[in-house]
PDB file of N, CA, C, O and CB in Angstrom:
ATOM      1  N   MET A   1     -73.306  -0.195  46.618  1.00  0.00           N
ATOM      2  CA  MET A   1     -73.824   0.709  45.609  1.00  0.00           C
ATOM      3  C   MET A   1     -72.968   0.581  44.348  1.00  0.00           C
ATOM      4  O   MET A   1     -71.740   0.618  44.423  1.00  0.00           O
ATOM      5  CB  MET A   1     -73.841   2.177  46.132  1.00  0.00           C
ATOM      6  N   ARG A   2     -73.602   0.433  43.212  1.00  0.00           N
ATOM      7  CA  ARG A   2     -72.886   0.248  41.965  1.00  0.00           C
ATOM      8  C   ARG A   2     -72.748   1.560  41.210  1.00  0.00           C
ATOM      9  O   ARG A   2     -73.683   2.357  41.132  1.00  0.00           O
ATOM     10  CB  ARG A   2     -73.590  -0.781  41.102  1.00  0.00           C
ATOM     11  N   GLY A   3     -71.573   1.761  40.662  1.00  0.00           N
ATOM     12  CA  GLY A   3     -71.363   2.929  39.824  1.00  0.00           C
ATOM     13  C   GLY A   3     -71.565   2.552  38.366  1.00  0.00           C
ATOM     14  O   GLY A   3     -71.550   1.373  38.013  1.00  0.00           O
ATOM     15  N   GLU A   4     -71.747   3.531  37.546  1.00  0.00           N
ATOM     16  CA  GLU A   4     -71.917   3.293  36.117  1.00  0.00           C
ATOM     17  C   GLU A   4     -70.554   3.085  35.483  1.00  0.00           C
ATOM     18  O   GLU A   4     -69.606   3.809  35.789  1.00  0.00           O
ATOM     19  CB  GLU A   4     -72.665   4.468  35.438  1.00  0.00           C
ATOM     20  N   LEU A   5     -70.450   2.101  34.602  1.00  0.00           N
ATOM     21  CA  LEU A   5     -69.193   1.840  33.905  1.00  0.00           C
ATOM     22  C   LEU A   5     -68.911   2.966  32.916  1.00  0.00           C
ATOM     23  O   LEU A   5     -69.837   3.522  32.326  1.00  0.00           O
ATOM     24  CB  LEU A   5     -69.240   0.473  33.177  1.00  0.00           C
ATOM     25  N   PRO A   6     -67.630   3.305  32.732  1.00  0.00           N
ATOM     26  CA  PRO A   6     -67.302   4.364  31.772  1.00  0.00           C
ATOM     27  C   PRO A   6     -67.535   3.883  30.342  1.00  0.00           C
ATOM     28  O   PRO A   6     -67.388   2.698  30.044  1.00  0.00           O
ATOM     29  CB  PRO A   6     -65.839   4.823  31.948  1.00  0.00           C
ATOM     30  N   SER A   7     -67.891   4.794  29.482  1.00  0.00           N
ATOM     31  CA  SER A   7     -68.047   4.489  28.066  1.00  0.00           C
ATOM     32  C   SER A   7     -66.671   4.522  27.419  1.00  0.00           C
ATOM     33  O   SER A   7     -65.922   5.483  27.591  1.00  0.00           O
ATOM     34  CB  SER A   7     -69.022   5.494  27.369  1.00  0.00           C
ATOM     35  N   LEU A   8     -66.338   3.474  26.677  1.00  0.00           N
ATOM     36  CA  LEU A   8     -65.037   3.373  26.026  1.00  0.00           C
ATOM     37  C   LEU A   8     -65.210   3.504  24.519  1.00  0.00           C
ATOM     38  O   LEU A   8     -66.215   3.067  23.959  1.00  0.00           O
ATOM     39  CB  LEU A   8     -64.342   2.038  26.384  1.00  0.00           C
ATOM     40  N   VAL A   9     -64.211   4.115  23.863  1.00  0.00           N
ATOM     41  CA  VAL A   9     -64.239   4.255  22.405  1.00  0.00           C
ATOM     42  C   VAL A   9     -62.896   3.854  21.825  1.00  0.00           C
ATOM     43  O   VAL A   9     -61.861   3.928  22.487  1.00  0.00           O
ATOM     44  CB  VAL A   9     -64.593   5.702  21.993  1.00  0.00           C
ATOM     45  N   THR A  10     -62.940   3.425  20.565  1.00  0.00           N
ATOM     46  CA  THR A  10     -61.732   3.062  19.830  1.00  0.00           C
ATOM     47  C   THR A  10     -61.360   4.206  18.891  1.00  0.00           C
ATOM     48  O   THR A  10     -62.119   5.162  18.731  1.00  0.00           O
ATOM     49  CB  THR A  10     -61.936   1.737  19.036  1.00  0.00           C
ATOM     50  N   ALA A  11     -60.198   4.100  18.279  1.00  0.00           N
ATOM     51  CA  ALA A  11     -59.773   5.110  17.299  1.00  0.00           C
ATOM     52  C   ALA A  11     -60.759   5.169  16.142  1.00  0.00           C
ATOM     53  O   ALA A  11     -61.069   6.250  15.642  1.00  0.00           O
ATOM     54  CB  ALA A  11     -58.352   4.802  16.774  1.00  0.00           C
ATOM     55  N   GLN A  12     -61.249   4.014  15.716  1.00  0.00           N
ATOM     56  CA  GLN A  12     -62.207   3.979  14.618  1.00  0.00           C
ATOM     57  C   GLN A  12     -63.492   4.728  14.984  1.00  0.00           C
ATOM     58  O   GLN A  12     -64.043   5.453  14.156  1.00  0.00           O
ATOM     59  CB  GLN A  12     -62.528   2.527  14.240  1.00  0.00           C
ATOM     60  N   GLN A  13     -63.963   4.557  16.208  1.00  0.00           N
ATOM     61  CA  GLN A  13     -65.169   5.283  16.636  1.00  0.00           C
ATOM     62  C   GLN A  13     -64.917   6.779  16.695  1.00  0.00           C
ATOM     63  O   GLN A  13     -65.771   7.570  16.295  1.00  0.00           O
ATOM     64  CB  GLN A  13     -65.642   4.782  18.006  1.00  0.00           C
ATOM     65  N   ILE A  14     -63.745   7.176  17.192  1.00  0.00           N
ATOM     66  CA  ILE A  14     -63.400   8.601  17.229  1.00  0.00           C
ATOM     67  C   ILE A  14     -63.408   9.164  15.809  1.00  0.00           C
ATOM     68  O   ILE A  14     -63.972  10.230  15.557  1.00  0.00           O
ATOM     69  CB  ILE A  14     -62.008   8.821  17.897  1.00  0.00           C
ATOM     70  N   GLN A  15     -62.786   8.447  14.898  1.00  0.00           N
ATOM     71  CA  GLN A  15     -62.724   8.886  13.510  1.00  0.00           C
ATOM     72  C   GLN A  15     -64.121   9.054  12.925  1.00  0.00           C
ATOM     73  O   GLN A  15     -64.401  10.060  12.274  1.00  0.00           O
ATOM     74  CB  GLN A  15     -61.921   7.893  12.674  1.00  0.00           C
ATOM     75  N   GLN A  16     -64.991   8.089  13.148  1.00  0.00           N
ATOM     76  CA  GLN A  16     -66.347   8.152  12.603  1.00  0.00           C
ATOM     77  C   GLN A  16     -67.184   9.241  13.251  1.00  0.00           C
ATOM     78  O   GLN A  16     -67.867   9.999  12.561  1.00  0.00           O
ATOM     79  CB  GLN A  16     -67.035   6.822  12.772  1.00  0.00           C
ATOM     80  N   GLU A  17     -67.133   9.322  14.571  1.00  0.00           N
ATOM     81  CA  GLU A  17     -68.002  10.271  15.278  1.00  0.00           C
ATOM     82  C   GLU A  17     -67.569  11.716  15.105  1.00  0.00           C
ATOM     83  O   GLU A  17     -68.409  12.612  15.034  1.00  0.00           O
ATOM     84  CB  GLU A  17     -68.037   9.937  16.745  1.00  0.00           C
ATOM     85  N   LEU A  18     -66.254  11.951  15.037  1.00  0.00           N
ATOM     86  CA  LEU A  18     -65.769  13.325  14.893  1.00  0.00           C
ATOM     87  C   LEU A  18     -65.521  13.715  13.446  1.00  0.00           C
ATOM     88  O   LEU A  18     -65.326  14.892  13.141  1.00  0.00           O
ATOM     89  CB  LEU A  18     -64.502  13.505  15.683  1.00  0.00           C
ATOM     90  N   GLY A  19     -65.529  12.735  12.556  1.00  0.00           N
ATOM     91  CA  GLY A  19     -65.277  13.034  11.143  1.00  0.00           C
ATOM     92  C   GLY A  19     -63.832  13.401  10.879  1.00  0.00           C
ATOM     93  O   GLY A  19     -63.542  14.208   9.996  1.00  0.00           O
ATOM     94  N   THR A  20     -62.917  12.805  11.647  1.00  0.00           N
ATOM     95  CA  THR A  20     -61.497  13.099  11.488  1.00  0.00           C
ATOM     96  C   THR A  20     -60.828  12.052  10.601  1.00  0.00           C
ATOM     97  O   THR A  20     -61.446  11.067  10.198  1.00  0.00           O
ATOM     98  CB  THR A  20     -60.803  13.159  12.859  1.00  0.00           C
ATOM     99  N   THR A  21     -59.569  12.287  10.311  1.00  0.00           N
ATOM    100  CA  THR A  21     -58.782  11.281   9.610  1.00  0.00           C
ATOM    101  C   THR A  21     -58.351  10.215  10.613  1.00  0.00           C
ATOM    102  O   THR A  21     -58.471  10.399  11.824  1.00  0.00           O
ATOM    103  CB  THR A  21     -57.545  11.921   8.906  1.00  0.00           C
ATOM    104  N   LYS A  22     -57.855   9.115  10.098  1.00  0.00           N
ATOM    105  CA  LYS A  22     -57.347   8.045  10.956  1.00  0.00           C
ATOM    106  C   LYS A  22     -56.169   8.564  11.775  1.00  0.00           C
ATOM    107  O   LYS A  22     -56.053   8.266  12.964  1.00  0.00           O
ATOM    108  CB  LYS A  22     -56.925   6.811  10.112  1.00  0.00           C
ATOM    109  N   ALA A  23     -55.301   9.338  11.137  1.00  0.00           N
ATOM    110  CA  ALA A  23     -54.130   9.886  11.829  1.00  0.00           C
ATOM    111  C   ALA A  23     -54.553  10.801  12.978  1.00  0.00           C
ATOM    112  O   ALA A  23     -53.959  10.757  14.055  1.00  0.00           O
ATOM    113  CB  ALA A  23     -53.235  10.656  10.841  1.00  0.00           C
ATOM    114  N   ALA A  24     -55.565  11.619  12.756  1.00  0.00           N
ATOM    115  CA  ALA A  24     -56.048  12.520  13.816  1.00  0.00           C
ATOM    116  C   ALA A  24     -56.642  11.725  14.971  1.00  0.00           C
ATOM    117  O   ALA A  24     -56.426  12.062  16.135  1.00  0.00           O
ATOM    118  CB  ALA A  24     -57.099  13.504  13.258  1.00  0.00           C
ATOM    119  N   ALA A  25     -57.389  10.673  14.656  1.00  0.00           N
ATOM    120  CA  ALA A  25     -57.986   9.840  15.703  1.00  0.00           C
ATOM    121  C   ALA A  25     -56.898   9.199  16.557  1.00  0.00           C
ATOM    122  O   ALA A  25     -57.017   9.162  17.782  1.00  0.00           O
ATOM    123  CB  ALA A  25     -58.890   8.752  15.086  1.00  0.00           C
ATOM    124  N   TYR A  26     -55.841   8.697  15.928  1.00  0.00           N
ATOM    125  CA  TYR A  26     -54.740   8.099  16.685  1.00  0.00           C
ATOM    126  C   TYR A  26     -53.963   9.155  17.463  1.00  0.00           C
ATOM    127  O   TYR A  26     -53.453   8.871  18.547  1.00  0.00           O
ATOM    128  CB  TYR A  26     -53.798   7.345  15.746  1.00  0.00           C
ATOM    129  N   SER A  27     -53.868  10.359  16.929  1.00  0.00           N
ATOM    130  CA  SER A  27     -53.215  11.451  17.655  1.00  0.00           C
ATOM    131  C   SER A  27     -54.004  11.802  18.917  1.00  0.00           C
ATOM    132  O   SER A  27     -53.423  12.028  19.978  1.00  0.00           O
ATOM    133  CB  SER A  27     -53.072  12.697  16.751  1.00  0.00           C
ATOM    134  N   ILE A  28     -55.318  11.844  18.793  1.00  0.00           N
ATOM    135  CA  ILE A  28     -56.179  12.101  19.952  1.00  0.00           C
ATOM    136  C   ILE A  28     -55.962  11.023  20.997  1.00  0.00           C
ATOM    137  O   ILE A  28     -55.783  11.325  22.176  1.00  0.00           O
ATOM    138  CB  ILE A  28     -57.671  12.160  19.538  1.00  0.00           C
ATOM    139  N   MET A  29     -55.976   9.768  20.572  1.00  0.00           N
ATOM    140  CA  MET A  29     -55.780   8.661  21.514  1.00  0.00           C
ATOM    141  C   MET A  29     -54.392   8.708  22.161  1.00  0.00           C
ATOM    142  O   MET A  29     -54.223   8.316  23.316  1.00  0.00           O
ATOM    143  CB  MET A  29     -55.975   7.319  20.798  1.00  0.00           C
ATOM    144  N   GLY A  30     -53.408   9.189  21.406  1.00  0.00           N
ATOM    145  CA  GLY A  30     -52.047   9.264  21.923  1.00  0.00           C
ATOM    146  C   GLY A  30     -51.893  10.232  23.080  1.00  0.00           C
ATOM    147  O   GLY A  30     -50.915  10.156  23.824  1.00  0.00           O
ATOM    148  N   GLN A  31     -52.834  11.133  23.242  1.00  0.00           N
ATOM    149  CA  GLN A  31     -52.775  12.123  24.312  1.00  0.00           C
ATOM    150  C   GLN A  31     -53.540  11.701  25.561  1.00  0.00           C
ATOM    151  O   GLN A  31     -53.566  12.425  26.556  1.00  0.00           O
ATOM    152  CB  GLN A  31     -53.312  13.433  23.818  1.00  0.00           C
ATOM    153  N   LEU A  32     -54.165  10.519  25.504  1.00  0.00           N
ATOM    154  CA  LEU A  32     -55.031  10.083  26.597  1.00  0.00           C
ATOM    155  C   LEU A  32     -54.554   8.761  27.194  1.00  0.00           C
ATOM    156  O   LEU A  32     -53.790   8.023  26.572  1.00  0.00           O
ATOM    157  CB  LEU A  32     -56.472   9.945  26.106  1.00  0.00           C
ATOM    158  N   ASP A  33     -55.020   8.476  28.417  1.00  0.00           N
ATOM    159  CA  ASP A  33     -54.731   7.189  29.046  1.00  0.00           C
ATOM    160  C   ASP A  33     -55.455   6.088  28.282  1.00  0.00           C
ATOM    161  O   ASP A  33     -56.616   6.245  27.904  1.00  0.00           O
ATOM    162  CB  ASP A  33     -55.151   7.190  30.544  1.00  0.00           C
ATOM    163  N   LYS A  34     -54.767   4.978  28.059  1.00  0.00           N
ATOM    164  CA  LYS A  34     -55.329   3.860  27.304  1.00  0.00           C
ATOM    165  C   LYS A  34     -55.940   2.818  28.236  1.00  0.00           C
ATOM    166  O   LYS A  34     -55.532   2.672  29.388  1.00  0.00           O
ATOM    167  CB  LYS A  34     -54.253   3.215  26.430  1.00  0.00           C
ATOM    168  N   VAL A  35     -56.914   2.109  27.714  1.00  0.00           N
ATOM    169  CA  VAL A  35     -57.512   0.974  28.411  1.00  0.00           C
ATOM    170  C   VAL A  35     -57.281  -0.243  27.528  1.00  0.00           C
ATOM    171  O   VAL A  35     -57.756  -0.294  26.394  1.00  0.00           O
ATOM    172  CB  VAL A  35     -59.055   1.202  28.707  1.00  0.00           C
ATOM    173  N   ARG A  36     -56.543  -1.231  28.055  1.00  0.00           N
ATOM    174  CA  ARG A  36     -56.295  -2.490  27.342  1.00  0.00           C
ATOM    175  C   ARG A  36     -56.649  -3.628  28.271  1.00  0.00           C
ATOM    176  O   ARG A  36     -56.163  -3.692  29.401  1.00  0.00           O
ATOM    177  CB  ARG A  36     -54.807  -2.602  26.859  1.00  0.00           C
ATOM    178  N   PHE A  37     -57.493  -4.524  27.801  1.00  0.00           N
ATOM    179  CA  PHE A  37     -57.881  -5.665  28.620  1.00  0.00           C
ATOM    180  C   PHE A  37     -56.932  -6.833  28.357  1.00  0.00           C
ATOM    181  O   PHE A  37     -56.565  -7.086  27.210  1.00  0.00           O
ATOM    182  CB  PHE A  37     -59.346  -6.075  28.331  1.00  0.00           C
ATOM    183  N   PRO A  38     -56.537  -7.538  29.397  1.00  0.00           N
ATOM    184  CA  PRO A  38     -55.632  -8.682  29.232  1.00  0.00           C
ATOM    185  C   PRO A  38     -56.199  -9.683  28.218  1.00  0.00           C
ATOM    186  O   PRO A  38     -57.385 -10.012  28.237  1.00  0.00           O
ATOM    187  CB  PRO A  38     -55.392  -9.380  30.593  1.00  0.00           C
ATOM    188  N   GLY A  39     -55.327 -10.149  27.345  1.00  0.00           N
ATOM    189  CA  GLY A  39     -55.725 -11.141  26.354  1.00  0.00           C
ATOM    190  C   GLY A  39     -56.358 -10.564  25.103  1.00  0.00           C
ATOM    191  O   GLY A  39     -56.769 -11.312  24.216  1.00  0.00           O
ATOM    192  N   THR A  40     -56.446  -9.225  25.019  1.00  0.00           N
ATOM    193  CA  THR A  40     -57.019  -8.599  23.819  1.00  0.00           C
ATOM    194  C   THR A  40     -56.015  -7.612  23.238  1.00  0.00           C
ATOM    195  O   THR A  40     -55.107  -7.151  23.931  1.00  0.00           O
ATOM    196  CB  THR A  40     -58.365  -7.881  24.148  1.00  0.00           C
ATOM    197  N   ARG A  41     -56.187  -7.295  21.961  1.00  0.00           N
ATOM    198  CA  ARG A  41     -55.292  -6.335  21.313  1.00  0.00           C
ATOM    199  C   ARG A  41     -55.933  -4.963  21.151  1.00  0.00           C
ATOM    200  O   ARG A  41     -55.235  -3.973  20.930  1.00  0.00           O
ATOM    201  CB  ARG A  41     -54.863  -6.859  19.958  1.00  0.00           C
ATOM    202  N   ARG A  42     -57.235  -4.899  21.258  1.00  0.00           N
ATOM    203  CA  ARG A  42     -57.948  -3.642  21.043  1.00  0.00           C
ATOM    204  C   ARG A  42     -57.608  -2.637  22.136  1.00  0.00           C
ATOM    205  O   ARG A  42     -57.510  -2.985  23.313  1.00  0.00           O
ATOM    206  CB  ARG A  42     -59.464  -3.884  20.996  1.00  0.00           C
ATOM    207  N   VAL A  43     -57.430  -1.386  21.726  1.00  0.00           N
ATOM    208  CA  VAL A  43     -57.099  -0.297  22.647  1.00  0.00           C
ATOM    209  C   VAL A  43     -58.278   0.665  22.683  1.00  0.00           C
ATOM    210  O   VAL A  43     -58.847   1.016  21.649  1.00  0.00           O
ATOM    211  CB  VAL A  43     -55.781   0.440  22.216  1.00  0.00           C
ATOM    212  N   TYR A  44     -58.629   1.082  23.886  1.00  0.00           N
ATOM    213  CA  TYR A  44     -59.748   2.002  24.095  1.00  0.00           C
ATOM    214  C   TYR A  44     -59.270   3.220  24.874  1.00  0.00           C
ATOM    215  O   TYR A  44     -58.226   3.196  25.527  1.00  0.00           O
ATOM    216  CB  TYR A  44     -60.910   1.300  24.844  1.00  0.00           C
ATOM    217  N   VAL A  45     -60.060   4.282  24.785  1.00  0.00           N
ATOM    218  CA  VAL A  45     -59.923   5.435  25.685  1.00  0.00           C
ATOM    219  C   VAL A  45     -61.310   5.743  26.216  1.00  0.00           C
ATOM    220  O   VAL A  45     -62.316   5.337  25.634  1.00  0.00           O
ATOM    221  CB  VAL A  45     -59.291   6.693  24.953  1.00  0.00           C
ATOM    222  N   ARG A  46     -61.352   6.451  27.305  1.00  0.00           N
ATOM    223  CA  ARG A  46     -62.643   6.814  27.890  1.00  0.00           C
ATOM    224  C   ARG A  46     -63.264   7.967  27.099  1.00  0.00           C
ATOM    225  O   ARG A  46     -62.593   8.950  26.784  1.00  0.00           O
ATOM    226  CB  ARG A  46     -62.481   7.204  29.385  1.00  0.00           C
ATOM    227  N   ARG A  47     -64.533   7.835  26.790  1.00  0.00           N
ATOM    228  CA  ARG A  47     -65.249   8.877  26.041  1.00  0.00           C
ATOM    229  C   ARG A  47     -65.172  10.223  26.771  1.00  0.00           C
ATOM    230  O   ARG A  47     -64.998  11.264  26.136  1.00  0.00           O
ATOM    231  CB  ARG A  47     -66.728   8.469  25.829  1.00  0.00           C
ATOM    232  N   ASP A  48     -65.303  10.205  28.098  1.00  0.00           N
ATOM    233  CA  ASP A  48     -65.213  11.444  28.879  1.00  0.00           C
ATOM    234  C   ASP A  48     -63.863  12.123  28.701  1.00  0.00           C
ATOM    235  O   ASP A  48     -63.787  13.351  28.662  1.00  0.00           O
ATOM    236  CB  ASP A  48     -65.455  11.157  30.357  1.00  0.00           C
ATOM    237  N   ASP A  49     -62.786  11.325  28.590  1.00  0.00           N
ATOM    238  CA  ASP A  49     -61.458  11.905  28.378  1.00  0.00           C
ATOM    239  C   ASP A  49     -61.369  12.580  27.012  1.00  0.00           C
ATOM    240  O   ASP A  49     -60.756  13.639  26.875  1.00  0.00           O
ATOM    241  CB  ASP A  49     -60.373  10.822  28.504  1.00  0.00           C
ATOM    242  N   VAL A  50     -61.981  11.964  26.007  1.00  0.00           N
ATOM    243  CA  VAL A  50     -61.996  12.573  24.664  1.00  0.00           C
ATOM    244  C   VAL A  50     -62.745  13.906  24.719  1.00  0.00           C
ATOM    245  O   VAL A  50     -62.286  14.903  24.161  1.00  0.00           O
ATOM    246  CB  VAL A  50     -62.664  11.612  23.617  1.00  0.00           C
ATOM    247  N   LEU A  51     -63.873  13.921  25.379  1.00  0.00           N
ATOM    248  CA  LEU A  51     -64.651  15.155  25.493  1.00  0.00           C
ATOM    249  C   LEU A  51     -63.867  16.256  26.210  1.00  0.00           C
ATOM    250  O   LEU A  51     -63.897  17.414  25.794  1.00  0.00           O
ATOM    251  CB  LEU A  51     -65.960  14.884  26.232  1.00  0.00           C
ATOM    252  N   ARG A  52     -63.165  15.894  27.287  1.00  0.00           N
ATOM    253  CA  ARG A  52     -62.351  16.885  28.008  1.00  0.00           C
ATOM    254  C   ARG A  52     -61.221  17.419  27.125  1.00  0.00           C
ATOM    255  O   ARG A  52     -60.912  18.610  27.162  1.00  0.00           O
ATOM    256  CB  ARG A  52     -61.766  16.266  29.293  1.00  0.00           C
ATOM    257  N   LEU A  53     -60.608  16.543  26.336  1.00  0.00           N
ATOM    258  CA  LEU A  53     -59.548  16.979  25.426  1.00  0.00           C
ATOM    259  C   LEU A  53     -60.094  17.963  24.385  1.00  0.00           C
ATOM    260  O   LEU A  53     -59.445  18.956  24.058  1.00  0.00           O
ATOM    261  CB  LEU A  53     -58.909  15.763  24.726  1.00  0.00           C
ATOM    262  N   ILE A  54     -61.276  17.677  23.878  1.00  0.00           N
ATOM    263  CA  ILE A  54     -61.891  18.594  22.916  1.00  0.00           C
ATOM    264  C   ILE A  54     -62.114  19.950  23.571  1.00  0.00           C
ATOM    265  O   ILE A  54     -61.808  20.982  22.972  1.00  0.00           O
ATOM    266  CB  ILE A  54     -63.230  18.022  22.383  1.00  0.00           C
ATOM    267  N   GLU A  55     -62.637  19.962  24.781  1.00  0.00           N
ATOM    268  CA  GLU A  55     -62.872  21.223  25.498  1.00  0.00           C
ATOM    269  C   GLU A  55     -61.565  21.991  25.723  1.00  0.00           C
ATOM    270  O   GLU A  55     -61.506  23.200  25.502  1.00  0.00           O
ATOM    271  CB  GLU A  55     -63.557  20.947  26.849  1.00  0.00           C
ATOM    272  N   ARG A  56     -60.519  21.284  26.164  1.00  0.00           N
ATOM    273  CA  ARG A  56     -59.218  21.933  26.417  1.00  0.00           C
ATOM    274  C   ARG A  56     -58.578  22.467  25.142  1.00  0.00           C
ATOM    275  O   ARG A  56     -57.827  23.442  25.178  1.00  0.00           O
ATOM    276  CB  ARG A  56     -58.264  20.951  27.088  1.00  0.00           C
ATOM    277  N   SER A  57     -58.877  21.826  24.020  1.00  0.00           N
ATOM    278  CA  SER A  57     -58.240  22.178  22.750  1.00  0.00           C
ATOM    279  C   SER A  57     -59.023  23.218  21.955  1.00  0.00           C
ATOM    280  O   SER A  57     -58.561  23.691  20.917  1.00  0.00           O
ATOM    281  CB  SER A  57     -58.062  20.941  21.911  1.00  0.00           C
ATOM    282  N   THR A  58     -60.190  23.566  22.439  1.00  0.00           N
ATOM    283  CA  THR A  58     -61.034  24.533  21.741  1.00  0.00           C
ATOM    284  C   THR A  58     -60.628  25.947  22.114  1.00  0.00           C
ATOM    285  O   THR A  58     -60.565  26.293  23.294  1.00  0.00           O
ATOM    286  CB  THR A  58     -62.517  24.301  22.067  1.00  0.00           C
ATOM    287  N   THR A  59     -60.353  26.760  21.108  1.00  0.00           N
ATOM    288  CA  THR A  59     -59.975  28.158  21.339  1.00  0.00           C
ATOM    289  C   THR A  59     -60.997  29.082  20.676  1.00  0.00           C
ATOM    290  O   THR A  59     -61.758  28.688  19.792  1.00  0.00           O
ATOM    291  CB  THR A  59     -58.543  28.444  20.792  1.00  0.00           C
ATOM    292  N   ARG A  60     -60.976  30.304  21.136  1.00  0.00           N
ATOM    293  CA  ARG A  60     -61.896  31.303  20.560  1.00  0.00           C
ATOM    294  C   ARG A  60     -61.115  32.383  19.883  1.00  0.00           C
ATOM    295  O   ARG A  60     -61.701  33.318  19.335  1.00  0.00           O
ATOM    296  CB  ARG A  60     -62.808  31.911  21.632  1.00  0.00           C
TER     297      ARG A  60
END
């Protein structure tokens, strides 16, 4: 049985989708586990992890 692959995002995607600054996007990524594939320089985080961080960081 195959599972669905996780959706990965870069700092640039976080910045564009959330409308944050570059510094904020990198700060968000700094709080999450990174995904780096051998032989590449690009760094990703899991979209689900970003969503959970947003939920944890939201106050009323």
